[in-house]
């Protein structure tokens, strides 16, 4: 019988904010019956907790300790989405706020914090399989993944998508500001010394700029089925 000690096939989807990787990863996981890890949500939960506790973004050791001890749960919501709880309180909405995303990107530059989150992420890897999305899933966290996708889209397209998402959720947004934030965040994620956003050498690049989400999902599922049948 499968246990949590067994490892399983992993598919990683890395890319910048707004490339569509979260939606694609969730749909691919659902279609394959695999688990889904939104690693960005973990960084966001630590960011939110650090804001709530009045920690500064520079306090690396305290942030790493917070990341190790944090009480976070990912629950399946009725609508098929994931509900994230911090200390048993639903924080799913708060995690998407710009100030939380911005804080997450800043604290994600601390190697100690990244190290503190490594085990938590790897514990998601048990049968039947895992789809993990983030920045360093294929390069650092799951280097042995059977399929690594690097999903990109132009900054303008990503800003437009983010704007639409926020408006649909009833959150006020300004498209120029979103574009500036995206460019800023890309720069930080790309230039940090530890686990920067970059494609693994063996990753399959997909540019989603001119594609609908469903088209990207079909592409990823094609690659996934080929790789999975090769290892089974
Ligand atoms: O994917 P996201 O926008 O929810 O991630 C929020 C921030 O967390 C992002 O700016 C960088 C950081 N992050 C990271 O450094 N490594 C990951 N694997 C996932 C997210």
PDB file of C-alpha atoms and ligand atoms in Angstrom:
ATOM      1  CA  UNK A   1       0.000   0.000   0.000  1.00  0.00           C
ATOM      2  CA  UNK A   2       1.246   3.511  -0.779  1.00  0.00           C
ATOM      3  CA  UNK A   3       2.529   5.425   2.241  1.00  0.00           C
ATOM      4  CA  UNK A   4       3.876   8.930   2.774  1.00  0.00           C
ATOM      5  CA  UNK A   5       7.409   7.406   2.713  1.00  0.00           C
ATOM      6  CA  UNK A   6       7.020   6.537  -0.961  1.00  0.00           C
ATOM      7  CA  UNK A   7       7.987   9.101  -3.545  1.00  0.00           C
ATOM      8  CA  UNK A   8       5.927   9.549  -6.656  1.00  0.00           C
ATOM      9  CA  UNK A   9       6.214  11.169 -10.092  1.00  0.00           C
ATOM     10  CA  UNK A  10       6.568  14.931  -9.872  1.00  0.00           C
ATOM     11  CA  UNK A  11       5.718  17.503 -12.532  1.00  0.00           C
ATOM     12  CA  UNK A  12       7.098  20.991 -11.903  1.00  0.00           C
ATOM     13  CA  UNK A  13       5.770  24.202 -13.424  1.00  0.00           C
ATOM     14  CA  UNK A  14       7.964  27.230 -12.786  1.00  0.00           C
ATOM     15  CA  UNK A  15       7.620  30.742 -14.113  1.00  0.00           C
ATOM     16  CA  UNK A  16       7.090  34.385 -13.224  1.00  0.00           C
ATOM     17  CA  UNK A  17       4.017  35.889 -11.507  1.00  0.00           C
ATOM     18  CA  UNK A  18       0.973  35.868 -13.758  1.00  0.00           C
ATOM     19  CA  UNK A  19       2.314  33.387 -16.304  1.00  0.00           C
ATOM     20  CA  UNK A  20      -0.724  31.217 -15.540  1.00  0.00           C
ATOM     21  CA  UNK A  21       1.328  28.512 -13.843  1.00  0.00           C
ATOM     22  CA  UNK A  22      -0.966  28.232 -10.803  1.00  0.00           C
ATOM     23  CA  UNK A  23      -4.113  27.686 -12.853  1.00  0.00           C
ATOM     24  CA  UNK A  24      -2.347  25.365 -15.266  1.00  0.00           C
ATOM     25  CA  UNK A  25      -0.763  23.336 -12.435  1.00  0.00           C
ATOM     26  CA  UNK A  26      -4.108  22.960 -10.654  1.00  0.00           C
ATOM     27  CA  UNK A  27      -5.877  21.814 -13.839  1.00  0.00           C
ATOM     28  CA  UNK A  28      -3.095  19.390 -14.769  1.00  0.00           C
ATOM     29  CA  UNK A  29      -3.105  17.930 -11.237  1.00  0.00           C
ATOM     30  CA  UNK A  30      -6.880  17.491 -11.333  1.00  0.00           C
ATOM     31  CA  UNK A  31      -6.762  15.836 -14.716  1.00  0.00           C
ATOM     32  CA  UNK A  32      -4.054  13.345 -13.646  1.00  0.00           C
ATOM     33  CA  UNK A  33      -5.527  12.775 -10.162  1.00  0.00           C
ATOM     34  CA  UNK A  34      -2.277  14.132  -8.638  1.00  0.00           C
ATOM     35  CA  UNK A  35      -1.779  16.381  -5.616  1.00  0.00           C
ATOM     36  CA  UNK A  36      -1.125  20.064  -6.202  1.00  0.00           C
ATOM     37  CA  UNK A  37       1.459  22.190  -4.385  1.00  0.00           C
ATOM     38  CA  UNK A  38       1.221  25.978  -4.755  1.00  0.00           C
ATOM     39  CA  UNK A  39       4.637  26.828  -3.298  1.00  0.00           C
ATOM     40  CA  UNK A  40       4.028  30.563  -3.753  1.00  0.00           C
ATOM     41  CA  UNK A  41       1.164  30.249  -1.259  1.00  0.00           C
ATOM     42  CA  UNK A  42       3.659  28.963   1.327  1.00  0.00           C
ATOM     43  CA  UNK A  43       5.869  32.032   0.827  1.00  0.00           C
ATOM     44  CA  UNK A  44       2.749  34.199   0.976  1.00  0.00           C
ATOM     45  CA  UNK A  45       1.571  32.596   4.238  1.00  0.00           C
ATOM     46  CA  UNK A  46       4.950  33.303   5.853  1.00  0.00           C
ATOM     47  CA  UNK A  47       4.748  36.843   4.453  1.00  0.00           C
ATOM     48  CA  UNK A  48       1.276  37.373   5.919  1.00  0.00           C
ATOM     49  CA  UNK A  49       2.262  35.918   9.290  1.00  0.00           C
ATOM     50  CA  UNK A  50       5.358  38.145   9.371  1.00  0.00           C
ATOM     51  CA  UNK A  51       3.237  41.235   8.655  1.00  0.00           C
ATOM     52  CA  UNK A  52       0.721  40.204  11.342  1.00  0.00           C
ATOM     53  CA  UNK A  53       3.545  39.783  13.866  1.00  0.00           C
ATOM     54  CA  UNK A  54       5.246  43.042  12.979  1.00  0.00           C
ATOM     55  CA  UNK A  55       8.455  41.406  11.745  1.00  0.00           C
ATOM     56  CA  UNK A  56      10.558  43.345   9.239  1.00  0.00           C
ATOM     57  CA  UNK A  57      11.388  41.821   5.837  1.00  0.00           C
ATOM     58  CA  UNK A  58      15.094  41.884   6.778  1.00  0.00           C
ATOM     59  CA  UNK A  59      14.792  39.717   9.921  1.00  0.00           C
ATOM     60  CA  UNK A  60      15.989  36.532   8.209  1.00  0.00           C
ATOM     61  CA  UNK A  61      16.535  34.262  11.263  1.00  0.00           C
ATOM     62  CA  UNK A  62      13.165  35.190  12.808  1.00  0.00           C
ATOM     63  CA  UNK A  63      11.450  34.671   9.438  1.00  0.00           C
ATOM     64  CA  UNK A  64      13.086  31.258   9.011  1.00  0.00           C
ATOM     65  CA  UNK A  65      11.933  30.251  12.483  1.00  0.00           C
ATOM     66  CA  UNK A  66       8.433  31.462  11.679  1.00  0.00           C
ATOM     67  CA  UNK A  67       8.475  29.392   8.468  1.00  0.00           C
ATOM     68  CA  UNK A  68       9.499  26.291  10.404  1.00  0.00           C
ATOM     69  CA  UNK A  69       6.820  26.626  13.080  1.00  0.00           C
ATOM     70  CA  UNK A  70       3.940  28.092  11.159  1.00  0.00           C
ATOM     71  CA  UNK A  71       0.570  26.317  11.441  1.00  0.00           C
ATOM     72  CA  UNK A  72      -0.655  26.241   7.848  1.00  0.00           C
ATOM     73  CA  UNK A  73      -3.237  23.956   6.262  1.00  0.00           C
ATOM     74  CA  UNK A  74      -4.261  23.560   2.640  1.00  0.00           C
ATOM     75  CA  UNK A  75      -7.851  22.316   2.500  1.00  0.00           C
ATOM     76  CA  UNK A  76      -9.990  21.391  -0.489  1.00  0.00           C
ATOM     77  CA  UNK A  77     -12.826  23.918  -0.704  1.00  0.00           C
ATOM     78  CA  UNK A  78     -16.331  22.978  -1.953  1.00  0.00           C
ATOM     79  CA  UNK A  79     -15.777  24.727  -5.302  1.00  0.00           C
ATOM     80  CA  UNK A  80     -12.735  22.545  -6.024  1.00  0.00           C
ATOM     81  CA  UNK A  81     -10.363  25.373  -5.080  1.00  0.00           C
ATOM     82  CA  UNK A  82      -7.902  25.291  -2.213  1.00  0.00           C
ATOM     83  CA  UNK A  83      -8.589  27.057   1.067  1.00  0.00           C
ATOM     84  CA  UNK A  84      -5.468  28.105   2.981  1.00  0.00           C
ATOM     85  CA  UNK A  85      -5.659  28.362   6.761  1.00  0.00           C
ATOM     86  CA  UNK A  86      -3.139  30.100   8.994  1.00  0.00           C
ATOM     87  CA  UNK A  87      -3.642  29.193  12.661  1.00  0.00           C
ATOM     88  CA  UNK A  88      -7.027  27.718  11.668  1.00  0.00           C
ATOM     89  CA  UNK A  89      -8.233  31.001  10.113  1.00  0.00           C
ATOM     90  CA  UNK A  90      -9.110  31.141   6.399  1.00  0.00           C
ATOM     91  CA  UNK A  91      -6.545  33.516   4.810  1.00  0.00           C
ATOM     92  CA  UNK A  92      -7.118  32.560   1.155  1.00  0.00           C
ATOM     93  CA  UNK A  93      -8.284  36.068   0.231  1.00  0.00           C
ATOM     94  CA  UNK A  94      -5.549  37.910   2.173  1.00  0.00           C
ATOM     95  CA  UNK A  95      -2.815  35.874   0.483  1.00  0.00           C
ATOM     96  CA  UNK A  96      -3.666  37.439  -2.894  1.00  0.00           C
ATOM     97  CA  UNK A  97      -3.274  41.037  -1.665  1.00  0.00           C
ATOM     98  CA  UNK A  98      -0.468  42.975  -3.375  1.00  0.00           C
ATOM     99  CA  UNK A  99       1.199  43.881  -0.082  1.00  0.00           C
ATOM    100  CA  UNK A 100       1.427  40.179   0.788  1.00  0.00           C
ATOM    101  CA  UNK A 101       2.809  39.250  -2.657  1.00  0.00           C
ATOM    102  CA  UNK A 102       5.328  42.045  -2.405  1.00  0.00           C
ATOM    103  CA  UNK A 103       6.440  40.965   1.083  1.00  0.00           C
ATOM    104  CA  UNK A 104       6.646  37.322  -0.118  1.00  0.00           C
ATOM    105  CA  UNK A 105       8.958  38.282  -2.957  1.00  0.00           C
ATOM    106  CA  UNK A 106      11.212  40.241  -0.557  1.00  0.00           C
ATOM    107  CA  UNK A 107      11.505  37.565   2.118  1.00  0.00           C
ATOM    108  CA  UNK A 108      11.946  34.826  -0.505  1.00  0.00           C
ATOM    109  CA  UNK A 109      15.451  36.203  -1.110  1.00  0.00           C
ATOM    110  CA  UNK A 110      16.658  34.909   2.301  1.00  0.00           C
ATOM    111  CA  UNK A 111      18.474  31.559   1.939  1.00  0.00           C
ATOM    112  CA  UNK A 112      17.600  30.620   5.550  1.00  0.00           C
ATOM    113  CA  UNK A 113      13.911  31.052   4.885  1.00  0.00           C
ATOM    114  CA  UNK A 114      14.079  29.034   1.661  1.00  0.00           C
ATOM    115  CA  UNK A 115      15.902  26.260   3.502  1.00  0.00           C
ATOM    116  CA  UNK A 116      13.230  26.284   6.229  1.00  0.00           C
ATOM    117  CA  UNK A 117      10.515  25.687   3.615  1.00  0.00           C
ATOM    118  CA  UNK A 118      12.326  22.909   1.720  1.00  0.00           C
ATOM    119  CA  UNK A 119      11.147  19.974   3.824  1.00  0.00           C
ATOM    120  CA  UNK A 120       7.587  21.211   3.963  1.00  0.00           C
ATOM    121  CA  UNK A 121       7.514  21.285   0.175  1.00  0.00           C
ATOM    122  CA  UNK A 122       9.161  17.876  -0.296  1.00  0.00           C
ATOM    123  CA  UNK A 123       6.676  16.264   2.089  1.00  0.00           C
ATOM    124  CA  UNK A 124       4.013  16.791  -0.604  1.00  0.00           C
ATOM    125  CA  UNK A 125       5.722  14.195  -2.753  1.00  0.00           C
ATOM    126  CA  UNK A 126       3.899  10.936  -2.221  1.00  0.00           C
ATOM    127  CA  UNK A 127       1.681   8.722  -4.398  1.00  0.00           C
ATOM    128  CA  UNK A 128      -0.079   8.940  -6.713  1.00  0.00           C
ATOM    129  CA  UNK A 129       1.930  11.997  -7.861  1.00  0.00           C
ATOM    130  CA  UNK A 130       2.465  15.710  -7.509  1.00  0.00           C
ATOM    131  CA  UNK A 131       2.222  18.830  -9.641  1.00  0.00           C
ATOM    132  CA  UNK A 132       4.200  21.661  -8.003  1.00  0.00           C
ATOM    133  CA  UNK A 133       4.291  25.254  -9.153  1.00  0.00           C
ATOM    134  CA  UNK A 134       6.675  28.051  -8.168  1.00  0.00           C
ATOM    135  CA  UNK A 135      10.037  29.525  -9.083  1.00  0.00           C
ATOM    136  CA  UNK A 136      12.530  26.823  -8.112  1.00  0.00           C
ATOM    137  CA  UNK A 137      10.462  23.633  -8.191  1.00  0.00           C
ATOM    138  CA  UNK A 138      12.474  22.109 -11.056  1.00  0.00           C
ATOM    139  CA  UNK A 139      15.848  23.576 -10.131  1.00  0.00           C
ATOM    140  CA  UNK A 140      16.027  23.119  -6.332  1.00  0.00           C
ATOM    141  CA  UNK A 141      13.041  21.485  -4.646  1.00  0.00           C
ATOM    142  CA  UNK A 142      12.314  18.604  -7.047  1.00  0.00           C
ATOM    143  CA  UNK A 143      15.390  18.305  -9.294  1.00  0.00           C
ATOM    144  CA  UNK A 144      14.414  14.700 -10.188  1.00  0.00           C
ATOM    145  CA  UNK A 145      10.963  15.660 -11.500  1.00  0.00           C
ATOM    146  CA  UNK A 146       9.925  13.568 -14.511  1.00  0.00           C
ATOM    147  CA  UNK A 147       8.648  16.667 -16.323  1.00  0.00           C
ATOM    148  CA  UNK A 148       9.696  20.289 -15.821  1.00  0.00           C
ATOM    149  CA  UNK A 149       7.810  23.095 -17.519  1.00  0.00           C
ATOM    150  CA  UNK A 150       9.007  26.706 -17.631  1.00  0.00           C
ATOM    151  CA  UNK A 151       5.960  28.870 -18.348  1.00  0.00           C
ATOM    152  CA  UNK A 152       6.392  32.483 -19.408  1.00  0.00           C
ATOM    153  CA  UNK A 153       4.307  35.351 -20.837  1.00  0.00           C
ATOM    154  CA  UNK A 154       5.119  38.991 -21.546  1.00  0.00           C
ATOM    155  CA  UNK A 155       4.896  41.399 -18.583  1.00  0.00           C
ATOM    156  CA  UNK A 156       2.051  43.325 -20.299  1.00  0.00           C
ATOM    157  CA  UNK A 157      -0.048  40.193 -20.795  1.00  0.00           C
ATOM    158  CA  UNK A 158       0.582  39.143 -17.206  1.00  0.00           C
ATOM    159  CA  UNK A 159      -0.468  42.569 -15.888  1.00  0.00           C
ATOM    160  CA  UNK A 160      -3.682  42.381 -17.924  1.00  0.00           C
ATOM    161  CA  UNK A 161      -4.455  38.882 -16.598  1.00  0.00           C
ATOM    162  CA  UNK A 162      -3.776  39.948 -13.015  1.00  0.00           C
ATOM    163  CA  UNK A 163      -6.002  43.008 -13.441  1.00  0.00           C
ATOM    164  CA  UNK A 164      -8.865  40.836 -14.685  1.00  0.00           C
ATOM    165  CA  UNK A 165      -8.428  38.359 -11.807  1.00  0.00           C
ATOM    166  CA  UNK A 166      -8.468  41.107  -9.176  1.00  0.00           C
ATOM    167  CA  UNK A 167     -11.485  42.888 -10.654  1.00  0.00           C
ATOM    168  CA  UNK A 168     -13.373  39.575 -10.848  1.00  0.00           C
ATOM    169  CA  UNK A 169     -12.651  39.063  -7.142  1.00  0.00           C
ATOM    170  CA  UNK A 170     -13.941  42.554  -6.366  1.00  0.00           C
ATOM    171  CA  UNK A 171     -10.473  43.890  -5.521  1.00  0.00           C
ATOM    172  CA  UNK A 172      -9.659  47.397  -6.820  1.00  0.00           C
ATOM    173  CA  UNK A 173      -6.686  47.525  -9.218  1.00  0.00           C
ATOM    174  CA  UNK A 174      -4.706  49.857 -11.436  1.00  0.00           C
ATOM    175  CA  UNK A 175      -3.191  48.266 -14.519  1.00  0.00           C
ATOM    176  CA  UNK A 176      -0.146  50.592 -14.780  1.00  0.00           C
ATOM    177  CA  UNK A 177       0.641  49.969 -11.137  1.00  0.00           C
ATOM    178  CA  UNK A 178       0.258  46.206 -11.623  1.00  0.00           C
ATOM    179  CA  UNK A 179       2.655  46.289 -14.574  1.00  0.00           C
ATOM    180  CA  UNK A 180       5.218  48.258 -12.562  1.00  0.00           C
ATOM    181  CA  UNK A 181       4.841  45.789  -9.651  1.00  0.00           C
ATOM    182  CA  UNK A 182       5.279  42.802 -11.983  1.00  0.00           C
ATOM    183  CA  UNK A 183       8.446  44.259 -13.516  1.00  0.00           C
ATOM    184  CA  UNK A 184       9.767  45.005 -10.044  1.00  0.00           C
ATOM    185  CA  UNK A 185       8.953  41.545  -8.717  1.00  0.00           C
ATOM    186  CA  UNK A 186      10.432  39.807 -11.789  1.00  0.00           C
ATOM    187  CA  UNK A 187      13.650  41.720 -11.245  1.00  0.00           C
ATOM    188  CA  UNK A 188      13.847  40.619  -7.592  1.00  0.00           C
ATOM    189  CA  UNK A 189      12.931  36.991  -8.368  1.00  0.00           C
ATOM    190  CA  UNK A 190      15.430  36.835 -11.253  1.00  0.00           C
ATOM    191  CA  UNK A 191      18.331  38.579  -9.553  1.00  0.00           C
ATOM    192  CA  UNK A 192      18.321  37.074  -6.076  1.00  0.00           C
ATOM    193  CA  UNK A 193      21.406  34.992  -5.275  1.00  0.00           C
ATOM    194  CA  UNK A 194      19.586  31.939  -3.858  1.00  0.00           C
ATOM    195  CA  UNK A 195      17.286  29.874  -6.094  1.00  0.00           C
ATOM    196  CA  UNK A 196      16.527  32.661  -8.573  1.00  0.00           C
ATOM    197  CA  UNK A 197      13.720  32.260 -11.079  1.00  0.00           C
ATOM    198  CA  UNK A 198      15.306  30.365 -13.939  1.00  0.00           C
ATOM    199  CA  UNK A 199      14.492  27.444 -16.165  1.00  0.00           C
ATOM    200  CA  UNK A 200      16.117  24.123 -15.277  1.00  0.00           C
ATOM    201  CA  UNK A 201      18.399  23.037 -18.156  1.00  0.00           C
ATOM    202  CA  UNK A 202      16.034  20.114 -18.819  1.00  0.00           C
ATOM    203  CA  UNK A 203      12.820  22.184 -18.623  1.00  0.00           C
ATOM    204  CA  UNK A 204      10.370  22.464 -21.512  1.00  0.00           C
ATOM    205  CA  UNK A 205       9.755  26.184 -22.204  1.00  0.00           C
ATOM    206  CA  UNK A 206       6.189  27.279 -23.037  1.00  0.00           C
ATOM    207  CA  UNK A 207       5.273  30.889 -23.828  1.00  0.00           C
ATOM    208  CA  UNK A 208       1.613  31.358 -22.867  1.00  0.00           C
ATOM    209  CA  UNK A 209       1.312  34.934 -24.245  1.00  0.00           C
ATOM    210  CA  UNK A 210      -0.827  34.003 -27.238  1.00  0.00           C
ATOM    211  CA  UNK A 211      -2.475  30.939 -25.719  1.00  0.00           C
ATOM    212  CA  UNK A 212      -5.648  30.338 -23.717  1.00  0.00           C
ATOM    213  CA  UNK A 213      -5.156  28.500 -20.425  1.00  0.00           C
ATOM    214  CA  UNK A 214      -6.882  25.392 -21.831  1.00  0.00           C
ATOM    215  CA  UNK A 215      -4.392  25.265 -24.701  1.00  0.00           C
ATOM    216  CA  UNK A 216      -1.468  25.395 -22.269  1.00  0.00           C
ATOM    217  CA  UNK A 217      -3.049  22.629 -20.170  1.00  0.00           C
ATOM    218  CA  UNK A 218      -3.421  20.402 -23.247  1.00  0.00           C
ATOM    219  CA  UNK A 219       0.258  20.943 -24.113  1.00  0.00           C
ATOM    220  CA  UNK A 220       1.429  20.141 -20.579  1.00  0.00           C
ATOM    221  CA  UNK A 221      -0.801  17.058 -20.365  1.00  0.00           C
ATOM    222  CA  UNK A 222       0.624  15.772 -23.668  1.00  0.00           C
ATOM    223  CA  UNK A 223       4.168  16.055 -22.328  1.00  0.00           C
ATOM    224  CA  UNK A 224       3.097  14.596 -18.965  1.00  0.00           C
ATOM    225  CA  UNK A 225       1.463  11.510 -20.465  1.00  0.00           C
ATOM    226  CA  UNK A 226       4.522  10.828 -22.630  1.00  0.00           C
ATOM    227  CA  UNK A 227       6.894  11.101 -19.671  1.00  0.00           C
ATOM    228  CA  UNK A 228       4.665   9.157 -17.284  1.00  0.00           C
ATOM    229  CA  UNK A 229       4.246   6.292 -19.709  1.00  0.00           C
ATOM    230  CA  UNK A 230       8.026   6.202 -20.220  1.00  0.00           C
ATOM    231  CA  UNK A 231       8.654   5.708 -16.473  1.00  0.00           C
ATOM    232  CA  UNK A 232       5.800   3.323 -15.674  1.00  0.00           C
TER     233      UNK A 232
HETATM  234  O1  LIG B   1       3.798  32.516  -7.200  1.00  0.00           O
HETATM  235  P1  LIG B   1       3.460  33.648  -6.262  1.00  0.00           P
HETATM  236  O2  LIG B   1       3.313  34.972  -6.970  1.00  0.00           O
HETATM  237  O3  LIG B   1       2.302  33.325  -5.385  1.00  0.00           O
HETATM  238  O4  LIG B   1       4.739  33.778  -5.289  1.00  0.00           O
HETATM  239  C1  LIG B   1       4.878  34.846  -4.386  1.00  0.00           C
HETATM  240  C2  LIG B   1       6.356  35.157  -4.187  1.00  0.00           C
HETATM  241  O5  LIG B   1       6.975  34.045  -3.509  1.00  0.00           O
HETATM  242  C3  LIG B   1       7.150  35.373  -5.462  1.00  0.00           C
HETATM  243  O6  LIG B   1       7.333  36.743  -5.772  1.00  0.00           O
HETATM  244  C4  LIG B   1       8.487  34.758  -5.187  1.00  0.00           C
HETATM  245  C5  LIG B   1       8.257  33.811  -4.043  1.00  0.00           C
HETATM  246  N1  LIG B   1       8.373  32.407  -4.436  1.00  0.00           N
HETATM  247  C6  LIG B   1       9.639  31.876  -4.477  1.00  0.00           C
HETATM  248  O7  LIG B   1      10.616  32.579  -4.270  1.00  0.00           O
HETATM  249  N2  LIG B   1       9.804  30.557  -4.749  1.00  0.00           N
HETATM  250  C7  LIG B   1       8.743  29.770  -5.004  1.00  0.00           C
HETATM  251  N3  LIG B   1       8.923  28.486  -5.261  1.00  0.00           N
HETATM  252  C8  LIG B   1       7.441  30.317  -5.005  1.00  0.00           C
HETATM  253  C9  LIG B   1       7.283  31.649  -4.723  1.00  0.00           C
END
